[in-house]
Each structure stands twice: as C-alpha cells, then as structure tokens.
Short mmCIF file of C-alpha atoms in Angstrom, two decimals:
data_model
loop_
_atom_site.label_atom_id
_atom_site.label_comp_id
_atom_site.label_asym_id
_atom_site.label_seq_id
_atom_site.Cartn_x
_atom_site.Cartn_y
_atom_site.Cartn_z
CA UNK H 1 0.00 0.00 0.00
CA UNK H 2 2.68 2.38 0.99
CA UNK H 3 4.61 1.70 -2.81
CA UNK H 4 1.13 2.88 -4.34
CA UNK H 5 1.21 5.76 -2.32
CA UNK H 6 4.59 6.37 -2.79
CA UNK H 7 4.32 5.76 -6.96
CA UNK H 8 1.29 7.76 -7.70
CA UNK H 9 2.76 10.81 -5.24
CA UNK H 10 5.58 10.63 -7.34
CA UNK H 11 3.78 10.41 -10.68
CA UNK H 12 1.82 13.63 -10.15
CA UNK H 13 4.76 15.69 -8.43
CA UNK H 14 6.50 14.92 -11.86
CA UNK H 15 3.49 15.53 -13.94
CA UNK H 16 3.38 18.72 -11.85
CA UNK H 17 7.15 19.94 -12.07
CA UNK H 18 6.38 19.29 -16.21
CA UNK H 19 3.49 21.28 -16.17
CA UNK H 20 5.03 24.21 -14.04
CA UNK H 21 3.90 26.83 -15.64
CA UNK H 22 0.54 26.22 -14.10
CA UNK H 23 2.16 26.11 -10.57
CA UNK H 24 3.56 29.83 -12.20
CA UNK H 25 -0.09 30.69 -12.92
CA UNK H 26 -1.14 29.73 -9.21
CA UNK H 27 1.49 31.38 -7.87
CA UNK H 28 1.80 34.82 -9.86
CA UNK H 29 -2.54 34.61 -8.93
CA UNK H 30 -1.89 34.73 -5.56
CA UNK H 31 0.79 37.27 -5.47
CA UNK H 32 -0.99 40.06 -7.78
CA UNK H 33 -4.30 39.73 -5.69
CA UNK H 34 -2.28 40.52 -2.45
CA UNK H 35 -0.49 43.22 -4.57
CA UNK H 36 -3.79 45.09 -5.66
CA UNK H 37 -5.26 45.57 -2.36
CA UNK H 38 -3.27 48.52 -1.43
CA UNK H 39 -4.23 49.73 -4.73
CA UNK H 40 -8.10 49.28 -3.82
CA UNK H 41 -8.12 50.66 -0.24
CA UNK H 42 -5.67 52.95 -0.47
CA UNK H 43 -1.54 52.59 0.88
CA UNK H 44 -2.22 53.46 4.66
CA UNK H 45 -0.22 51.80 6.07
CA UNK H 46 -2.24 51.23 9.82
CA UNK H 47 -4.69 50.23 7.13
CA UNK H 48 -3.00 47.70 5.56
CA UNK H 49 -1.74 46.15 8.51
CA UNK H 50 -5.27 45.77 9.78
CA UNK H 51 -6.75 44.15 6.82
CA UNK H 52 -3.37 41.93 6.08
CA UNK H 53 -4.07 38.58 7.64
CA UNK H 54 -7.55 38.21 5.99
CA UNK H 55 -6.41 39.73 2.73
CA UNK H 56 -3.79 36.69 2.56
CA UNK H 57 -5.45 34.02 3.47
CA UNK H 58 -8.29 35.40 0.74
CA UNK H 59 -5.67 35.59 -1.60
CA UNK H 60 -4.65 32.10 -0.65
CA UNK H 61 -7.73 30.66 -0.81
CA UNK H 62 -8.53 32.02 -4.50
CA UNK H 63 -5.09 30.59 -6.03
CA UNK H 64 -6.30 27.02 -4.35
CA UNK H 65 -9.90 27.47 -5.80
CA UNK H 66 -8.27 28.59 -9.06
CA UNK H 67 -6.09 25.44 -9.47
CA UNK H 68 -8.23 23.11 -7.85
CA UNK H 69 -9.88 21.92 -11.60
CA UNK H 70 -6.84 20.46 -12.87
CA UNK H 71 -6.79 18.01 -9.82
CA UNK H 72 -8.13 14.94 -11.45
CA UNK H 73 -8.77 16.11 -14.95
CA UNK H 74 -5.52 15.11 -16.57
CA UNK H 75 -6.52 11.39 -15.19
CA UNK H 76 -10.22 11.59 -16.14
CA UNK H 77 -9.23 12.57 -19.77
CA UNK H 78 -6.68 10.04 -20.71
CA UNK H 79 -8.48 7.00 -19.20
CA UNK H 80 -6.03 6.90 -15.81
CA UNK H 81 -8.74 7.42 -13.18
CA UNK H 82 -10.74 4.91 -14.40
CA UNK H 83 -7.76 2.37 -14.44
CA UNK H 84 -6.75 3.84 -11.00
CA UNK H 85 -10.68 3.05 -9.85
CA UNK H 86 -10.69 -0.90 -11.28
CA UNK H 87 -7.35 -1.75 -9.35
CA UNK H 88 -7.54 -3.46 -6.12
CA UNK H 89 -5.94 -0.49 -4.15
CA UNK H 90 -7.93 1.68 -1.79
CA UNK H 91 -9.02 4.21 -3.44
CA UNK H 92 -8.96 6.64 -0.38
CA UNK H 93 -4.93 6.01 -0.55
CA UNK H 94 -4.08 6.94 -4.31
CA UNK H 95 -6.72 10.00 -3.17
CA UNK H 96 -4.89 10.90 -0.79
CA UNK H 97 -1.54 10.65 -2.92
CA UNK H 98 -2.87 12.98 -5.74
CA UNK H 99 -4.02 15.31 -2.99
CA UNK H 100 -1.09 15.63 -1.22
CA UNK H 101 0.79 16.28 -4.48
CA UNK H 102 -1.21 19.16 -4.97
CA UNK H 103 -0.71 20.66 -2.31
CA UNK H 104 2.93 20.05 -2.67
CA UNK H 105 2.75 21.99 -6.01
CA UNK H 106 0.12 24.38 -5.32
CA UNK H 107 -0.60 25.07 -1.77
CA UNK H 108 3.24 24.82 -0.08
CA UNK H 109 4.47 27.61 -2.77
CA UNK H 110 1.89 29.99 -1.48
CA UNK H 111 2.67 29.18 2.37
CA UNK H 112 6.66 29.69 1.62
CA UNK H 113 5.48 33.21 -0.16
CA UNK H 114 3.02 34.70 2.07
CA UNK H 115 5.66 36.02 4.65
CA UNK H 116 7.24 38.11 1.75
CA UNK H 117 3.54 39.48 0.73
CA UNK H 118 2.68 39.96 4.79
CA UNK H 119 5.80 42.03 5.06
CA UNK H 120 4.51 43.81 1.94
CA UNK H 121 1.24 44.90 3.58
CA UNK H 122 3.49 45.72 6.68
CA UNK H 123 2.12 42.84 8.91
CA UNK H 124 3.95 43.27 12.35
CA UNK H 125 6.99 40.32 12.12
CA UNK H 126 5.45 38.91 15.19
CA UNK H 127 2.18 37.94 13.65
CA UNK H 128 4.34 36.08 10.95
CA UNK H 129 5.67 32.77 12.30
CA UNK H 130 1.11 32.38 13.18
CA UNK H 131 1.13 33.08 9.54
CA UNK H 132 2.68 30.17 8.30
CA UNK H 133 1.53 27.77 10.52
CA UNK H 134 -1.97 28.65 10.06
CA UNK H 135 -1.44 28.57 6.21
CA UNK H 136 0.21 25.15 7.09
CA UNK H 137 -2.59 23.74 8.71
CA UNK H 138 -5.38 25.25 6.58
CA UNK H 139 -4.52 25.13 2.94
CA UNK H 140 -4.82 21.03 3.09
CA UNK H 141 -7.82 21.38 4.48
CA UNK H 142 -8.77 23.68 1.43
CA UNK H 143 -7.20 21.00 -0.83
CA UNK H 144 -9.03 18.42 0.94
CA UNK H 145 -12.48 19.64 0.78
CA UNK H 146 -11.62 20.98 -2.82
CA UNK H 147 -10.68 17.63 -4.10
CA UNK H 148 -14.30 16.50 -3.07
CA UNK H 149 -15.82 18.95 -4.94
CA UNK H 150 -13.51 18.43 -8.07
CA UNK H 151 -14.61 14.98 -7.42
CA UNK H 152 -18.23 15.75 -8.16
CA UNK H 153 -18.20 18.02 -10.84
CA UNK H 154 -15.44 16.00 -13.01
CA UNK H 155 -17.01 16.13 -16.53
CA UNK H 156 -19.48 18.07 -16.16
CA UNK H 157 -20.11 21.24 -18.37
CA UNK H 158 -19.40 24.58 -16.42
CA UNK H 159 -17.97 22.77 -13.75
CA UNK H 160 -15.56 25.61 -12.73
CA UNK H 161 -18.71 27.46 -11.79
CA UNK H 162 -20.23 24.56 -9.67
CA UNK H 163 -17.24 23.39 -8.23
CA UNK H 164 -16.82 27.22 -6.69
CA UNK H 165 -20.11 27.34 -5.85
CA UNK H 166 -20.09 23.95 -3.99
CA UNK H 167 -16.78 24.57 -2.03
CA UNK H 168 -17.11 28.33 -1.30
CA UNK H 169 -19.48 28.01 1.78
CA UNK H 170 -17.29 25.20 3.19
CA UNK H 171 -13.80 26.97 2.64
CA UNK H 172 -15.44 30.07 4.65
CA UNK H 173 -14.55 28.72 8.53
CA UNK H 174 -11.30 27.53 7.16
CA UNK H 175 -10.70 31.44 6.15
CA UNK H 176 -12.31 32.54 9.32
CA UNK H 177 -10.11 30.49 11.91
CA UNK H 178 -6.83 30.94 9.80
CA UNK H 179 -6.83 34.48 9.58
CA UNK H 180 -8.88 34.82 13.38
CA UNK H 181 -5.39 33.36 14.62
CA UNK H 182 -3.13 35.64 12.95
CA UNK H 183 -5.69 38.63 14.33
CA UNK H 184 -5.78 36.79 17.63
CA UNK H 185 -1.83 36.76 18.02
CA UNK H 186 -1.26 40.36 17.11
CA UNK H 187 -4.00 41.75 19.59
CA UNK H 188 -2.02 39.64 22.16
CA UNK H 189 -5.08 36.88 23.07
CA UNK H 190 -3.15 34.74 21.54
CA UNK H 191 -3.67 31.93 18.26
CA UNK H 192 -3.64 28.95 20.22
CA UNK H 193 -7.76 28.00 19.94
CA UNK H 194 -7.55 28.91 16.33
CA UNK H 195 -4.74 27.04 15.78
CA UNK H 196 -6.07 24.38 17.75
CA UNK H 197 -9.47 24.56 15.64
CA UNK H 198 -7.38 24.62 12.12
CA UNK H 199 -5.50 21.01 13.46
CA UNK H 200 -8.68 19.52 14.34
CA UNK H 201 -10.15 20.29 11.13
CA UNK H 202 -7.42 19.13 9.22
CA UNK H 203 -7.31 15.88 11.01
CA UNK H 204 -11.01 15.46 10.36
CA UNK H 205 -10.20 15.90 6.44
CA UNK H 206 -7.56 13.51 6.87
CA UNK H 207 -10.36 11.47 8.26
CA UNK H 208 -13.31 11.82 5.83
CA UNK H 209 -12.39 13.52 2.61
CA UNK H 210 -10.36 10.95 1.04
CA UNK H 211 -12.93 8.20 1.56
CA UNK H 212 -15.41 10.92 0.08
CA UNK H 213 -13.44 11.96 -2.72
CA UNK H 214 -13.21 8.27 -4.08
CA UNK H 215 -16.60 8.07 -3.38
CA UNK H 216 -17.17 11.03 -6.04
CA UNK H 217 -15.16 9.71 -8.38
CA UNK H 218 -16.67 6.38 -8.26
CA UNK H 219 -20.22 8.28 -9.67
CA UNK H 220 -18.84 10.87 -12.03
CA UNK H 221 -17.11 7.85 -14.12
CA UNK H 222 -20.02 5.80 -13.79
#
C-alpha cells in the first residue's frame, strides 16, 4: 500500500514539475491579488496592517480554488482514473496521494510566499511565524475539501462554476479560523484555539475527505 502511495505521489509531483507553468499561474494569482489591495483601499499603512491577515489568506484561498480543476482532470481525460478506480488499491490512498501532491505543487508555494507578501502589507513580524503555521494547517484542508468537490463536478459542463459554488461556503470557517489566529496573536489573546481549531479540522479531512473523494469519483465515471 505504501509503494502505491509512494508511486502515484511521485507520478503527479512529476506531472506537476512538467506542467510548471501552471504552478507559475497559481502562484503569480496569488501574489498580484495581495499586490492590488493597497491599490483598492488605499496605501495606509495602519490600514493595511489591519486588513493583512484576511487579505492573505483570501488571496490564498482564490489561487487554491483557481487550481483546484486540474486536480483529477488530466486522469479523467486520458483513461487513468478509471484504471486507478478498477485496481484493487484503496481508493482513499491513491486520493490521498494525488491530494497531497497538490498541495505540494500548489498550496506549499503559497505558504513559503506569504511572509514576503505579509511584510509587503506591513504585517507586524510577530504575527508572521502564526502566519505560516496557520497557512500550514489550513490550505490542506482547502485542498481536501476541494478535491471533493472536483470529485463531483469532473465532466461536467461549467464545472468551474459549480465546483466554486459547492466549495465556497465550506472553505469560509477555514478562512475565518486561519486568519482569526493571525488577528488573535497580534492583539495579544493569543492563536492557540484557532490554531487548535485549524489542526482539528485538518485531522477530520484527513479522516473523511479521502474516503469521500473516491466516493465522487466512483459516480462521475459511472
């Protein structure tokens, strides 16, 4: 089980590192949306530092929503997913493989650039380190639930549009508790609960999304 793991993690972090100019895409997404704010609301910079944790972690969460199509649609175009769904390995585990890869290739770029962009809205360095560990903790959850609702609208016509719709509403507490600890830790109450709340969440993903996923998949191929 663990070689399966380890062979389709591999396979996508290649077919990732070939395609790369997505990851670009993702990236340069994330760090022009963080870049226009101050253009929107004006370069205050009390201002910005107010609004910087929830402007990154919006930020963050678009360039996951943005990429989260291409998750299984490579596979569900060349025939792979279906070959993937008639062998005898879990499905939950090769799920869990592809997910992990993209967050490897998507998610972990944005977390190792969002210090740089938090410094650029003149986030207080103390309210950093919360940053990244909230980012750490939240953005699989994003992938997580996102690969469900890729799942579900694989194949289907305007499923960009559906899949946002459908994972909007359940990205919104991740948002809320990842930038609520960054906010917590600067006012000096201190990010533990949210943290606390992000780990728990992500552990619960762990839990139920892959098993959810490959259910998903299971009807959208059917």
């Amino acid at each position: 089980m663990l070689s399966t793991f380890l062979a389709v993690l591999r396979r996508d972090l290649l077919l990732a590192w070939r395609g790369r100019a997505d990851v670009l895409v993702t990236l340069a997404f994330f760090i022009i949306v963080v870049c226009l704010f101050p253009f929107g609301v004006g370069a205050e910079p009390n201002q910005l530092r107010a609004i910087a944790p929830g402007v990154l972690w919006v930020a963050a969460l678009l360039a996951c929503l943005l990429s989260l199509h291409r998750l299984f649609a490579q596979d569900y175009s060349d025939g792979t997913l279906e070959q993937l769904l008639l062998s005898s390995e879990p499905a939950a585990l090769w799920v869990m493989a592809k997910v992990l890869a993209f967050w490897l290739s998507t998610g972990l770029p944005v977390v190792a650039v969002a210090p740089a962009m938090g410094l650029l809205l003149d986030l207080e360095q103390g309210g950093l380190p919360v940053l990244i560990l909230s980012l750490l903790l939240g953005t699989p959850i994003l992938a997580l639930l996102g690969g469900v609702g890729a799942a579900l609208t694989l194949g289907l016509r305007g499923g960009g549009m559906l899949l946002a719709l459908l994972v909007l509403p359940l990205f919104v507490p991740v948002l809320i508790f990842g930038a609520g600890a960054v906010e917590a830790e600067l006012s000096g109450s201190g990010a533990a609960a949210h943290l606390l709340l992000l780990g728990g969440g992500l552990a619960g993903a762990l839990a139920l999304a892959p098993v959810a996923c490959a259910a998903a998949l299971r009807i959208s191929t059917d």
